[in-house]
PDB file of C-alpha atoms in Angstrom:
ATOM      1  CA  MET A 268      48.751  58.677  12.957  1.00  0.00           C
ATOM      2  CA  ILE A 269      46.202  58.855  15.758  1.00  0.00           C
ATOM      3  CA  LEU A 270      43.438  59.354  13.217  1.00  0.00           C
ATOM      4  CA  LEU A 271      44.630  56.296  11.255  1.00  0.00           C
ATOM      5  CA  LYS A 272      44.593  54.145  14.418  1.00  0.00           C
ATOM      6  CA  LYS A 273      41.079  55.334  15.242  1.00  0.00           C
ATOM      7  CA  PHE A 274      39.957  54.580  11.699  1.00  0.00           C
ATOM      8  CA  ILE A 275      41.434  51.069  11.850  1.00  0.00           C
ATOM      9  CA  LEU A 276      39.774  50.526  15.250  1.00  0.00           C
ATOM     10  CA  VAL A 277      36.380  51.600  13.885  1.00  0.00           C
ATOM     11  CA  ILE A 278      36.810  49.272  10.905  1.00  0.00           C
ATOM     12  CA  CYS A 279      37.711  46.383  13.258  1.00  0.00           C
ATOM     13  CA  ILE A 280      34.664  47.071  15.427  1.00  0.00           C
ATOM     14  CA  ILE A 281      32.370  47.147  12.371  1.00  0.00           C
ATOM     15  CA  LEU A 282      33.858  43.889  11.061  1.00  0.00           C
ATOM     16  CA  SER A 283      33.479  42.287  14.475  1.00  0.00           C
ATOM     17  CA  ILE A 284      29.836  43.328  14.704  1.00  0.00           C
ATOM     18  CA  THR A 285      29.193  42.042  11.169  1.00  0.00           C
ATOM     19  CA  ILE A 286      30.837  38.687  11.986  1.00  0.00           C
ATOM     20  CA  ILE A 287      28.811  38.354  15.192  1.00  0.00           C
ATOM     21  CA  GLN A 288      25.574  39.208  13.339  1.00  0.00           C
ATOM     22  CA  ASN A 289      26.375  36.640  10.665  1.00  0.00           C
ATOM     23  CA  GLU A 290      27.048  34.001  13.289  1.00  0.00           C
ATOM     24  CA  PHE A 291      23.734  34.738  15.002  1.00  0.00           C
ATOM     25  CA  LEU A 292      22.017  34.595  11.606  1.00  0.00           C
ATOM     26  CA  LYS A 293      23.628  31.193  10.905  1.00  0.00           C
ATOM     27  CA  ILE A 294      22.464  29.886  14.255  1.00  0.00           C
ATOM     28  CA  GLU A 295      18.929  31.193  13.658  1.00  0.00           C
ATOM     29  CA  ASN A 296      18.821  29.694  10.151  1.00  0.00           C
ATOM     30  CA  SER A 297      20.175  26.420  11.475  1.00  0.00           C
ATOM     31  CA  GLU A 298      17.488  26.298  14.161  1.00  0.00           C
ATOM     32  CA  ASN A 299      14.788  27.123  11.606  1.00  0.00           C
ATOM     33  CA  LEU A 300      16.118  24.456   9.235  1.00  0.00           C
ATOM     34  CA  THR A 301      16.219  21.892  12.026  1.00  0.00           C
ATOM     35  CA  LYS A 302      12.650  22.739  12.993  1.00  0.00           C
ATOM     36  CA  LYS A 303      11.576  22.590   9.356  1.00  0.00           C
ATOM     37  CA  ASN A 304      13.213  19.185   8.923  1.00  0.00           C
ATOM     38  CA  GLU A 305      11.597  17.932  12.121  1.00  0.00           C
ATOM     39  CA  ASP A 306       8.193  19.175  10.918  1.00  0.00           C
ATOM     40  CA  HIS A 307       8.762  17.601   7.484  1.00  0.00           C
ATOM     41  CA  SER A 308       9.857  14.351   9.094  1.00  0.00           C
ATOM     42  CA  GLN A 309       6.785  14.384  11.310  1.00  0.00           C
ATOM     43  CA  ASN A 310       4.557  15.023   8.292  1.00  0.00           C
ATOM     44  CA  GLU A 311       6.202  12.181   6.374  1.00  0.00           C
ATOM     45  CA  ASN A 312       5.756   9.878   9.348  1.00  0.00           C
ATOM     46  CA  ASN A 313       2.102  10.849   9.531  1.00  0.00           C
ATOM     47  CA  LYS A 314       1.725  10.153   5.807  1.00  0.00           C
ATOM     48  CA  SER A 315       3.504   6.807   5.988  1.00  0.00           C
ATOM     49  CA  GLU A 316       1.854   5.574   9.187  1.00  0.00           C
ATOM     50  CA  PHE A 317      -0.673   2.798   8.697  1.00  0.00           C
ATOM     51  CA  ASP A 318      -4.238   3.954   9.287  1.00  0.00           C
ATOM     52  CA  PRO A 319      -6.871   1.175   9.563  1.00  0.00           C
ATOM     53  CA  GLU A 320      -9.691   3.661   9.037  1.00  0.00           C
ATOM     54  CA  LYS A 321      -8.168   4.806   5.730  1.00  0.00           C
ATOM     55  CA  LEU A 322      -7.836   1.197   4.631  1.00  0.00           C
ATOM     56  CA  PHE A 323     -11.475   0.493   5.489  1.00  0.00           C
ATOM     57  CA  ASN A 324     -12.650   3.645   3.677  1.00  0.00           C
ATOM     58  CA  PHE A 325     -10.622   3.073   0.503  1.00  0.00           C
ATOM     59  CA  PHE A 326     -12.075  -0.395   0.028  1.00  0.00           C
ATOM     60  CA  THR A 327     -15.581   0.945   0.618  1.00  0.00           C
ATOM     61  CA  GLN A 328     -14.994   3.780  -1.869  1.00  0.00           C
ATOM     62  CA  CYS A 329     -13.604   1.480  -4.554  1.00  0.00           C
ATOM     63  CA  LEU A 330     -16.940  -0.341  -4.909  1.00  0.00           C
ATOM     64  CA  ILE A 331     -19.064   1.028  -7.759  1.00  0.00           C
ATOM     65  CA  GLU A 332     -22.833   0.571  -7.742  1.00  0.00           C
ATOM     66  CA  SER A 333     -24.665  -0.960 -10.675  1.00  0.00           C
ATOM     67  CA  SER A 334     -26.744   1.258 -12.964  1.00  0.00           C
ATOM     68  CA  ASP A 335     -29.958   0.315 -11.136  1.00  0.00           C
ATOM     69  CA  ASN A 336     -28.265   0.822  -7.719  1.00  0.00           C
ATOM     70  CA  SER A 337     -29.286  -2.691  -6.692  1.00  0.00           C
ATOM     71  CA  ASP A 338     -25.759  -3.865  -5.913  1.00  0.00           C
ATOM     72  CA  TYR A 339     -22.071  -3.271  -6.602  1.00  0.00           C
ATOM     73  CA  ASP A 340     -20.788  -4.516  -9.939  1.00  0.00           C
ATOM     74  CA  ASP A 341     -17.471  -2.756 -10.591  1.00  0.00           C
ATOM     75  CA  ILE A 342     -14.315  -1.467  -8.882  1.00  0.00           C
ATOM     76  CA  SER A 343     -12.606   1.918  -9.069  1.00  0.00           C
ATOM     77  CA  ILE A 344      -8.912   1.294  -9.827  1.00  0.00           C
ATOM     78  CA  LYS A 345      -7.781   4.536  -8.169  1.00  0.00           C
ATOM     79  CA  GLU A 346      -9.298   3.693  -4.765  1.00  0.00           C
ATOM     80  CA  TYR A 347      -8.294   0.054  -5.116  1.00  0.00           C
ATOM     81  CA  LEU A 348      -4.639   1.091  -5.466  1.00  0.00           C
ATOM     82  CA  LEU A 349      -4.922   3.552  -2.576  1.00  0.00           C
ATOM     83  CA  ALA A 350      -6.195   0.663  -0.452  1.00  0.00           C
ATOM     84  CA  PHE A 351      -3.182  -1.394  -1.465  1.00  0.00           C
ATOM     85  CA  GLU A 352      -0.865   1.427  -0.448  1.00  0.00           C
ATOM     86  CA  GLU A 353      -2.370   1.142   3.035  1.00  0.00           C
ATOM     87  CA  ILE A 354      -1.960  -2.639   2.904  1.00  0.00           C
ATOM     88  CA  ASN A 355       1.734  -2.092   2.202  1.00  0.00           C
ATOM     89  CA  LYS A 356       1.986   0.128   5.280  1.00  0.00           C
ATOM     90  CA  PHE A 357       0.356  -2.647   7.308  1.00  0.00           C
ATOM     91  CA  LEU A 358       2.806  -5.230   5.928  1.00  0.00           C
ATOM     92  CA  SER A 359       5.729  -2.980   6.875  1.00  0.00           C
ATOM     93  CA  LEU A 360       4.669  -3.419  10.522  1.00  0.00           C
ATOM     94  CA  LEU A 361       5.128  -7.185  10.262  1.00  0.00           C
ATOM     95  CA  GLY A 362       8.921  -7.121   9.975  1.00  0.00           C
ATOM     96  CA  SER A 363      11.721  -6.741   7.428  1.00  0.00           C
ATOM     97  CA  ILE A 364      11.102 -10.275   6.154  1.00  0.00           C
ATOM     98  CA  PHE A 365       8.189  -8.794   4.147  1.00  0.00           C
ATOM     99  CA  TYR A 366      10.392  -6.240   2.360  1.00  0.00           C
ATOM    100  CA  PHE A 367      10.296  -8.131  -0.957  1.00  0.00           C
ATOM    101  CA  VAL A 368       6.512  -8.543  -0.774  1.00  0.00           C
ATOM    102  CA  ILE A 369       6.114  -4.815  -0.127  1.00  0.00           C
ATOM    103  CA  SER A 370       8.501  -4.018  -2.977  1.00  0.00           C
ATOM    104  CA  ASP A 371       6.600  -6.292  -5.367  1.00  0.00           C
ATOM    105  CA  ILE A 372       3.232  -4.758  -4.457  1.00  0.00           C
ATOM    106  CA  LYS A 373       4.655  -1.254  -4.832  1.00  0.00           C
ATOM    107  CA  GLU A 374       5.945  -2.112  -8.315  1.00  0.00           C
ATOM    108  CA  LYS A 375       2.509  -3.379  -9.355  1.00  0.00           C
ATOM    109  CA  ILE A 376       0.803  -0.280  -7.929  1.00  0.00           C
ATOM    110  CA  ASN A 377       3.180   1.910  -9.960  1.00  0.00           C
ATOM    111  CA  ILE A 378       2.496  -0.025 -13.180  1.00  0.00           C
ATOM    112  CA  LEU A 379      -1.259   0.346 -12.787  1.00  0.00           C
ATOM    113  CA  ASN A 380      -1.012   4.019 -11.783  1.00  0.00           C
ATOM    114  CA  GLU A 381       1.085   4.780 -14.874  1.00  0.00           C
ATOM    115  CA  HIS A 382      -1.572   3.287 -17.157  1.00  0.00           C
ATOM    116  CA  LEU A 383      -4.328   5.042 -15.208  1.00  0.00           C
ATOM    117  CA  GLU A 384      -2.606   8.410 -15.709  1.00  0.00           C
ATOM    118  CA  LYS A 385      -1.939   7.851 -19.424  1.00  0.00           C
ATOM    119  CA  GLU A 386      -5.374   6.467 -20.303  1.00  0.00           C
ATOM    120  CA  PRO A 387      -7.788   7.331 -17.467  1.00  0.00           C
ATOM    121  CA  ASN A 388     -10.925   6.350 -19.384  1.00  0.00           C
ATOM    122  CA  ASN A 389      -9.688   2.872 -20.270  1.00  0.00           C
ATOM    123  CA  TYR A 390      -8.204   2.109 -16.860  1.00  0.00           C
ATOM    124  CA  ALA A 391     -10.687   3.859 -14.568  1.00  0.00           C
ATOM    125  CA  THR A 392     -12.450   0.695 -13.435  1.00  0.00           C
ATOM    126  CA  LEU A 393     -11.868  -3.033 -13.391  1.00  0.00           C
ATOM    127  CA  LYS A 394     -14.487  -3.559 -16.080  1.00  0.00           C
ATOM    128  CA  THR A 395     -13.080  -0.958 -18.495  1.00  0.00           C
ATOM    129  CA  LEU A 396      -9.516  -2.188 -17.889  1.00  0.00           C
ATOM    130  CA  ILE A 397     -10.256  -5.828 -18.716  1.00  0.00           C
ATOM    131  CA  GLU A 398     -12.529  -5.005 -21.666  1.00  0.00           C
ATOM    132  CA  PHE A 399      -9.971  -2.582 -23.129  1.00  0.00           C
ATOM    133  CA  GLU A 400      -7.060  -4.996 -22.857  1.00  0.00           C
ATOM    134  CA  ASN A 401      -9.158  -7.922 -24.016  1.00  0.00           C
ATOM    135  CA  ASN A 402     -10.027  -6.005 -27.211  1.00  0.00           C
ATOM    136  CA  ILE A 403      -6.355  -5.207 -27.814  1.00  0.00           C
ATOM    137  CA  ILE A 404      -5.404  -8.870 -27.370  1.00  0.00           C
ATOM    138  CA  LYS A 405      -8.124  -9.974 -29.803  1.00  0.00           C
ATOM    139  CA  GLN A 406      -6.392  -7.873 -32.454  1.00  0.00           C
ATOM    140  CA  SER A 407      -3.014  -9.381 -31.560  1.00  0.00           C
ATOM    141  CA  SER A 408      -1.617 -12.671 -32.829  1.00  0.00           C
ATOM    142  CA  HIS A 409      -0.522 -13.533 -29.270  1.00  0.00           C
ATOM    143  CA  GLY A 410      -2.696 -14.528 -26.335  1.00  0.00           C
ATOM    144  CA  ILE A 411      -2.978 -12.457 -23.186  1.00  0.00           C
ATOM    145  CA  LYS A 412      -0.430 -14.687 -21.416  1.00  0.00           C
ATOM    146  CA  ASN A 413       2.229 -13.543 -23.884  1.00  0.00           C
ATOM    147  CA  ASN A 414       1.342  -9.869 -23.614  1.00  0.00           C
ATOM    148  CA  PRO A 415       2.457  -7.681 -20.692  1.00  0.00           C
ATOM    149  CA  SER A 416      -0.805  -6.314 -19.348  1.00  0.00           C
ATOM    150  CA  CYS A 417      -2.428  -4.627 -16.391  1.00  0.00           C
ATOM    151  CA  SER A 418      -4.909  -7.503 -16.309  1.00  0.00           C
ATOM    152  CA  ILE A 419      -2.106  -9.822 -15.206  1.00  0.00           C
ATOM    153  CA  THR A 420      -0.698  -7.229 -12.788  1.00  0.00           C
ATOM    154  CA  LEU A 421      -4.081  -6.685 -11.166  1.00  0.00           C
ATOM    155  CA  LEU A 422      -4.693 -10.423 -10.956  1.00  0.00           C
ATOM    156  CA  ARG A 423      -1.539 -10.774  -8.814  1.00  0.00           C
ATOM    157  CA  LEU A 424      -2.832  -8.106  -6.446  1.00  0.00           C
ATOM    158  CA  HIS A 425      -6.218  -9.822  -6.388  1.00  0.00           C
ATOM    159  CA  ARG A 426      -4.639 -13.104  -5.275  1.00  0.00           C
ATOM    160  CA  ALA A 427      -2.627 -11.306  -2.608  1.00  0.00           C
ATOM    161  CA  LEU A 428      -5.811  -9.624  -1.365  1.00  0.00           C
ATOM    162  CA  ILE A 429      -7.602 -12.973  -1.026  1.00  0.00           C
ATOM    163  CA  PHE A 430      -4.709 -14.213   1.127  1.00  0.00           C
ATOM    164  CA  ILE A 431      -4.685 -11.066   3.296  1.00  0.00           C
ATOM    165  CA  CYS A 432      -8.456 -11.224   3.760  1.00  0.00           C
ATOM    166  CA  LYS A 433      -8.268 -14.898   4.725  1.00  0.00           C
ATOM    167  CA  LEU A 434      -5.408 -14.180   7.144  1.00  0.00           C
ATOM    168  CA  LEU A 435      -7.232 -11.310   8.855  1.00  0.00           C
ATOM    169  CA  LYS A 436     -10.477 -13.268   9.068  1.00  0.00           C
ATOM    170  CA  ARG A 437      -8.715 -16.234  10.665  1.00  0.00           C
ATOM    171  CA  LEU A 438      -6.875 -13.938  13.083  1.00  0.00           C
ATOM    172  CA  SER A 439     -10.099 -12.292  14.213  1.00  0.00           C
ATOM    173  CA  ASN A 440     -11.795 -15.684  14.751  1.00  0.00           C
ATOM    174  CA  SER A 441      -8.790 -17.499  16.222  1.00  0.00           C
ATOM    175  CA  HIS A 442      -8.286 -18.767  19.761  1.00  0.00           C
ATOM    176  CA  ALA A 443      -5.592 -17.511  22.116  1.00  0.00           C
ATOM    177  CA  ASP A 444      -3.665 -20.804  21.868  1.00  0.00           C
ATOM    178  CA  GLN A 445      -3.287 -20.535  18.074  1.00  0.00           C
ATOM    179  CA  THR A 446      -0.016 -19.051  16.817  1.00  0.00           C
ATOM    180  CA  SER A 447       0.421 -16.517  14.022  1.00  0.00           C
ATOM    181  CA  TYR A 448       2.453 -19.123  12.139  1.00  0.00           C
ATOM    182  CA  GLN A 449      -0.374 -21.687  12.236  1.00  0.00           C
ATOM    183  CA  ILE A 450      -2.954 -19.128  11.126  1.00  0.00           C
ATOM    184  CA  GLY A 451      -0.722 -17.648   8.425  1.00  0.00           C
ATOM    185  CA  LYS A 452       0.302 -21.065   7.093  1.00  0.00           C
ATOM    186  CA  GLU A 453      -3.316 -22.228   6.783  1.00  0.00           C
ATOM    187  CA  ALA A 454      -4.372 -18.991   5.058  1.00  0.00           C
ATOM    188  CA  TYR A 455      -1.443 -19.224   2.623  1.00  0.00           C
ATOM    189  CA  GLU A 456      -2.018 -22.892   1.776  1.00  0.00           C
ATOM    190  CA  GLN A 457      -5.676 -22.172   1.007  1.00  0.00           C
ATOM    191  CA  THR A 458      -4.896 -19.234  -1.288  1.00  0.00           C
ATOM    192  CA  LEU A 459      -1.514 -18.303  -2.768  1.00  0.00           C
ATOM    193  CA  ALA A 460       0.369 -21.580  -2.328  1.00  0.00           C
ATOM    194  CA  LYS A 461      -1.231 -23.203  -5.375  1.00  0.00           C
ATOM    195  CA  TYR A 462       0.294 -20.538  -7.626  1.00  0.00           C
ATOM    196  CA  HIS A 463       3.819 -20.771  -6.222  1.00  0.00           C
ATOM    197  CA  PRO A 464       6.601 -23.259  -7.003  1.00  0.00           C
ATOM    198  CA  TRP A 465       8.253 -25.216  -4.200  1.00  0.00           C
ATOM    199  CA  LEU A 466      11.105 -22.749  -3.650  1.00  0.00           C
ATOM    200  CA  ILE A 467       8.777 -19.760  -3.302  1.00  0.00           C
ATOM    201  CA  ARG A 468       6.551 -21.688  -0.885  1.00  0.00           C
ATOM    202  CA  LYS A 469       9.531 -22.448   1.349  1.00  0.00           C
ATOM    203  CA  ALA A 470      10.504 -18.766   1.360  1.00  0.00           C
ATOM    204  CA  VAL A 471       6.927 -17.782   2.255  1.00  0.00           C
ATOM    205  CA  TYR A 472       6.839 -20.263   5.146  1.00  0.00           C
ATOM    206  CA  LEU A 473      10.032 -18.672   6.429  1.00  0.00           C
ATOM    207  CA  GLY A 474       8.405 -15.263   6.240  1.00  0.00           C
ATOM    208  CA  ILE A 475       5.236 -16.447   7.976  1.00  0.00           C
ATOM    209  CA  ASN A 476       7.374 -17.943  10.729  1.00  0.00           C
ATOM    210  CA  GLY A 477       8.653 -14.424  11.416  1.00  0.00           C
ATOM    211  CA  LEU A 478       5.179 -12.956  11.945  1.00  0.00           C
ATOM    212  CA  PRO A 479       4.561 -11.069  15.209  1.00  0.00           C
ATOM    213  CA  ARG A 480       2.403 -12.676  17.877  1.00  0.00           C
ATOM    214  CA  ARG A 481      -1.304 -13.069  17.154  1.00  0.00           C
ATOM    215  CA  ASP A 482      -2.333 -10.328  19.617  1.00  0.00           C
ATOM    216  CA  ILE A 483       0.206  -7.873  18.158  1.00  0.00           C
ATOM    217  CA  LEU A 484      -1.041  -8.545  14.631  1.00  0.00           C
ATOM    218  CA  ILE A 485      -4.618  -7.886  15.694  1.00  0.00           C
ATOM    219  CA  SER A 486      -3.606  -4.709  17.535  1.00  0.00           C
ATOM    220  CA  HIS A 487      -2.106  -3.290  14.334  1.00  0.00           C
ATOM    221  CA  MET A 488      -5.435  -3.617  12.543  1.00  0.00           C
ATOM    222  CA  ILE A 489      -7.840  -2.973  15.436  1.00  0.00           C
ATOM    223  CA  ARG A 490      -6.650  -0.032  17.540  1.00  0.00           C
ATOM    224  CA  THR A 491      -9.854   1.640  18.676  1.00  0.00           C
ATOM    225  CA  GLU A 492     -13.442   0.756  19.454  1.00  0.00           C
ATOM    226  CA  THR A 493     -14.406   2.236  16.086  1.00  0.00           C
ATOM    227  CA  ASP A 494     -11.925  -0.088  14.334  1.00  0.00           C
ATOM    228  CA  LYS A 495     -13.387  -3.017  16.270  1.00  0.00           C
ATOM    229  CA  LYS A 496     -16.922  -2.173  15.110  1.00  0.00           C
ATOM    230  CA  MET A 497     -15.824  -1.539  11.535  1.00  0.00           C
ATOM    231  CA  PHE A 498     -13.610  -4.614  11.158  1.00  0.00           C
ATOM    232  CA  PRO A 499     -16.339  -7.194  10.298  1.00  0.00           C
ATOM    233  CA  ILE A 500     -17.829  -4.698   7.803  1.00  0.00           C
ATOM    234  CA  PHE A 501     -14.369  -4.165   6.343  1.00  0.00           C
ATOM    235  CA  LEU A 502     -13.849  -7.912   5.822  1.00  0.00           C
ATOM    236  CA  ASN A 503     -17.255  -8.176   4.187  1.00  0.00           C
ATOM    237  CA  THR A 504     -16.373  -5.257   1.886  1.00  0.00           C
ATOM    238  CA  VAL A 505     -13.072  -6.852   0.866  1.00  0.00           C
ATOM    239  CA  GLU A 506     -14.903 -10.085   0.068  1.00  0.00           C
ATOM    240  CA  LYS A 507     -17.253  -8.118  -2.207  1.00  0.00           C
ATOM    241  CA  VAL A 508     -14.237  -6.587  -3.960  1.00  0.00           C
ATOM    242  CA  CYS A 509     -12.715 -10.046  -4.409  1.00  0.00           C
ATOM    243  CA  ASN A 510     -15.976 -11.513  -5.708  1.00  0.00           C
ATOM    244  CA  ILE A 511     -16.426  -8.758  -8.308  1.00  0.00           C
ATOM    245  CA  THR A 512     -12.823  -9.172  -9.449  1.00  0.00           C
ATOM    246  CA  HIS A 513     -13.282 -12.942  -9.675  1.00  0.00           C
ATOM    247  CA  PHE A 514     -16.456 -12.466 -11.750  1.00  0.00           C
ATOM    248  CA  TYR A 515     -14.744 -10.396 -14.466  1.00  0.00           C
ATOM    249  CA  TYR A 516     -11.654 -12.580 -14.660  1.00  0.00           C
ATOM    250  CA  LYS A 517     -13.853 -15.668 -14.962  1.00  0.00           C
ATOM    251  CA  LYS A 518     -16.077 -13.958 -17.543  1.00  0.00           C
ATOM    252  CA  TYR A 519     -13.076 -13.333 -19.807  1.00  0.00           C
ATOM    253  CA  ASP A 520     -11.493 -16.682 -18.938  1.00  0.00           C
ATOM    254  CA  ILE A 521      -8.281 -15.169 -17.531  1.00  0.00           C
ATOM    255  CA  LEU A 522      -8.339 -16.428 -13.942  1.00  0.00           C
ATOM    256  CA  ASP A 523      -5.423 -18.796 -14.493  1.00  0.00           C
ATOM    257  CA  LEU A 524      -2.900 -16.363 -15.949  1.00  0.00           C
TER     258      LEU A 524
END
C-alpha cells in the first residue's frame, strides 16, 4: 500500500513537472511568435512606407538611351510600374479620399505586370508594347478602342502621371498663401479634367478639397536635403518620361483613346 502511494506520488510529480515545462514552452513560443510578428510587421511597414528617393531612382532607371546614346528614346515598363507603386504609397499619405484612385492604379499596374510576365519581350518597353499591340490590332477587324489592351491601360497611367507632375511642380513653386485645393484644382483642370465627365470631375474636386495643407504635402515628398536637391531633377526626369510616352502614342495616333 505504501509502495503504491509512493508510486502515485512520483507519477503526480512527473506529470506536474511535465505540465509546468509545457506551460513554459507555450510562453516561450508565444513570446517568439509575438516578436516574429512584430518583426514581420516592421518589415512590412518598411516595405510599404513611401520613399521619395526610390521614386526618384525608379523614374531615372526607366529611361532607356537611344542606340547612339545621344538621348533617351524609350521607357522600361518594369521600372515605370515600380515608380507607380511608389506613387501609390505617396497617394496613400494624402487621405482615405484617394482610396479609389489608389485601387484603380493598382489594378492597372497588375494588368501590365501580368502581360510583362507572360510575354517579357513584347512588353519590356513602351516601344515594344505599342508596336506589338498595334500589329495585333492591324490583323483584327476591330480598332484598338474596341480591343482591351495594355496600350489603353498605360495611357491612363500616363495621364495620371502628367497630373501628378503638374501638381508637384505647382506645389514646389507656390506661395505660402496658396492652398492645396487651389493648386490641385488648377493642376487637375489643366490635365485630367478634359477626359472626365461632369460627375467624375465633381468627385475629383471633392477629393482635392480633402488634400492636406500645402506644407504637409511638400514635406511628404521632400524630407531631407538630398530630396530637396534631387526634386527639380526628378521633375525634369518625369517630364522626359511623359514626353517619350506622348511621342509614341502620337506616332501611332492613339493619344485620344
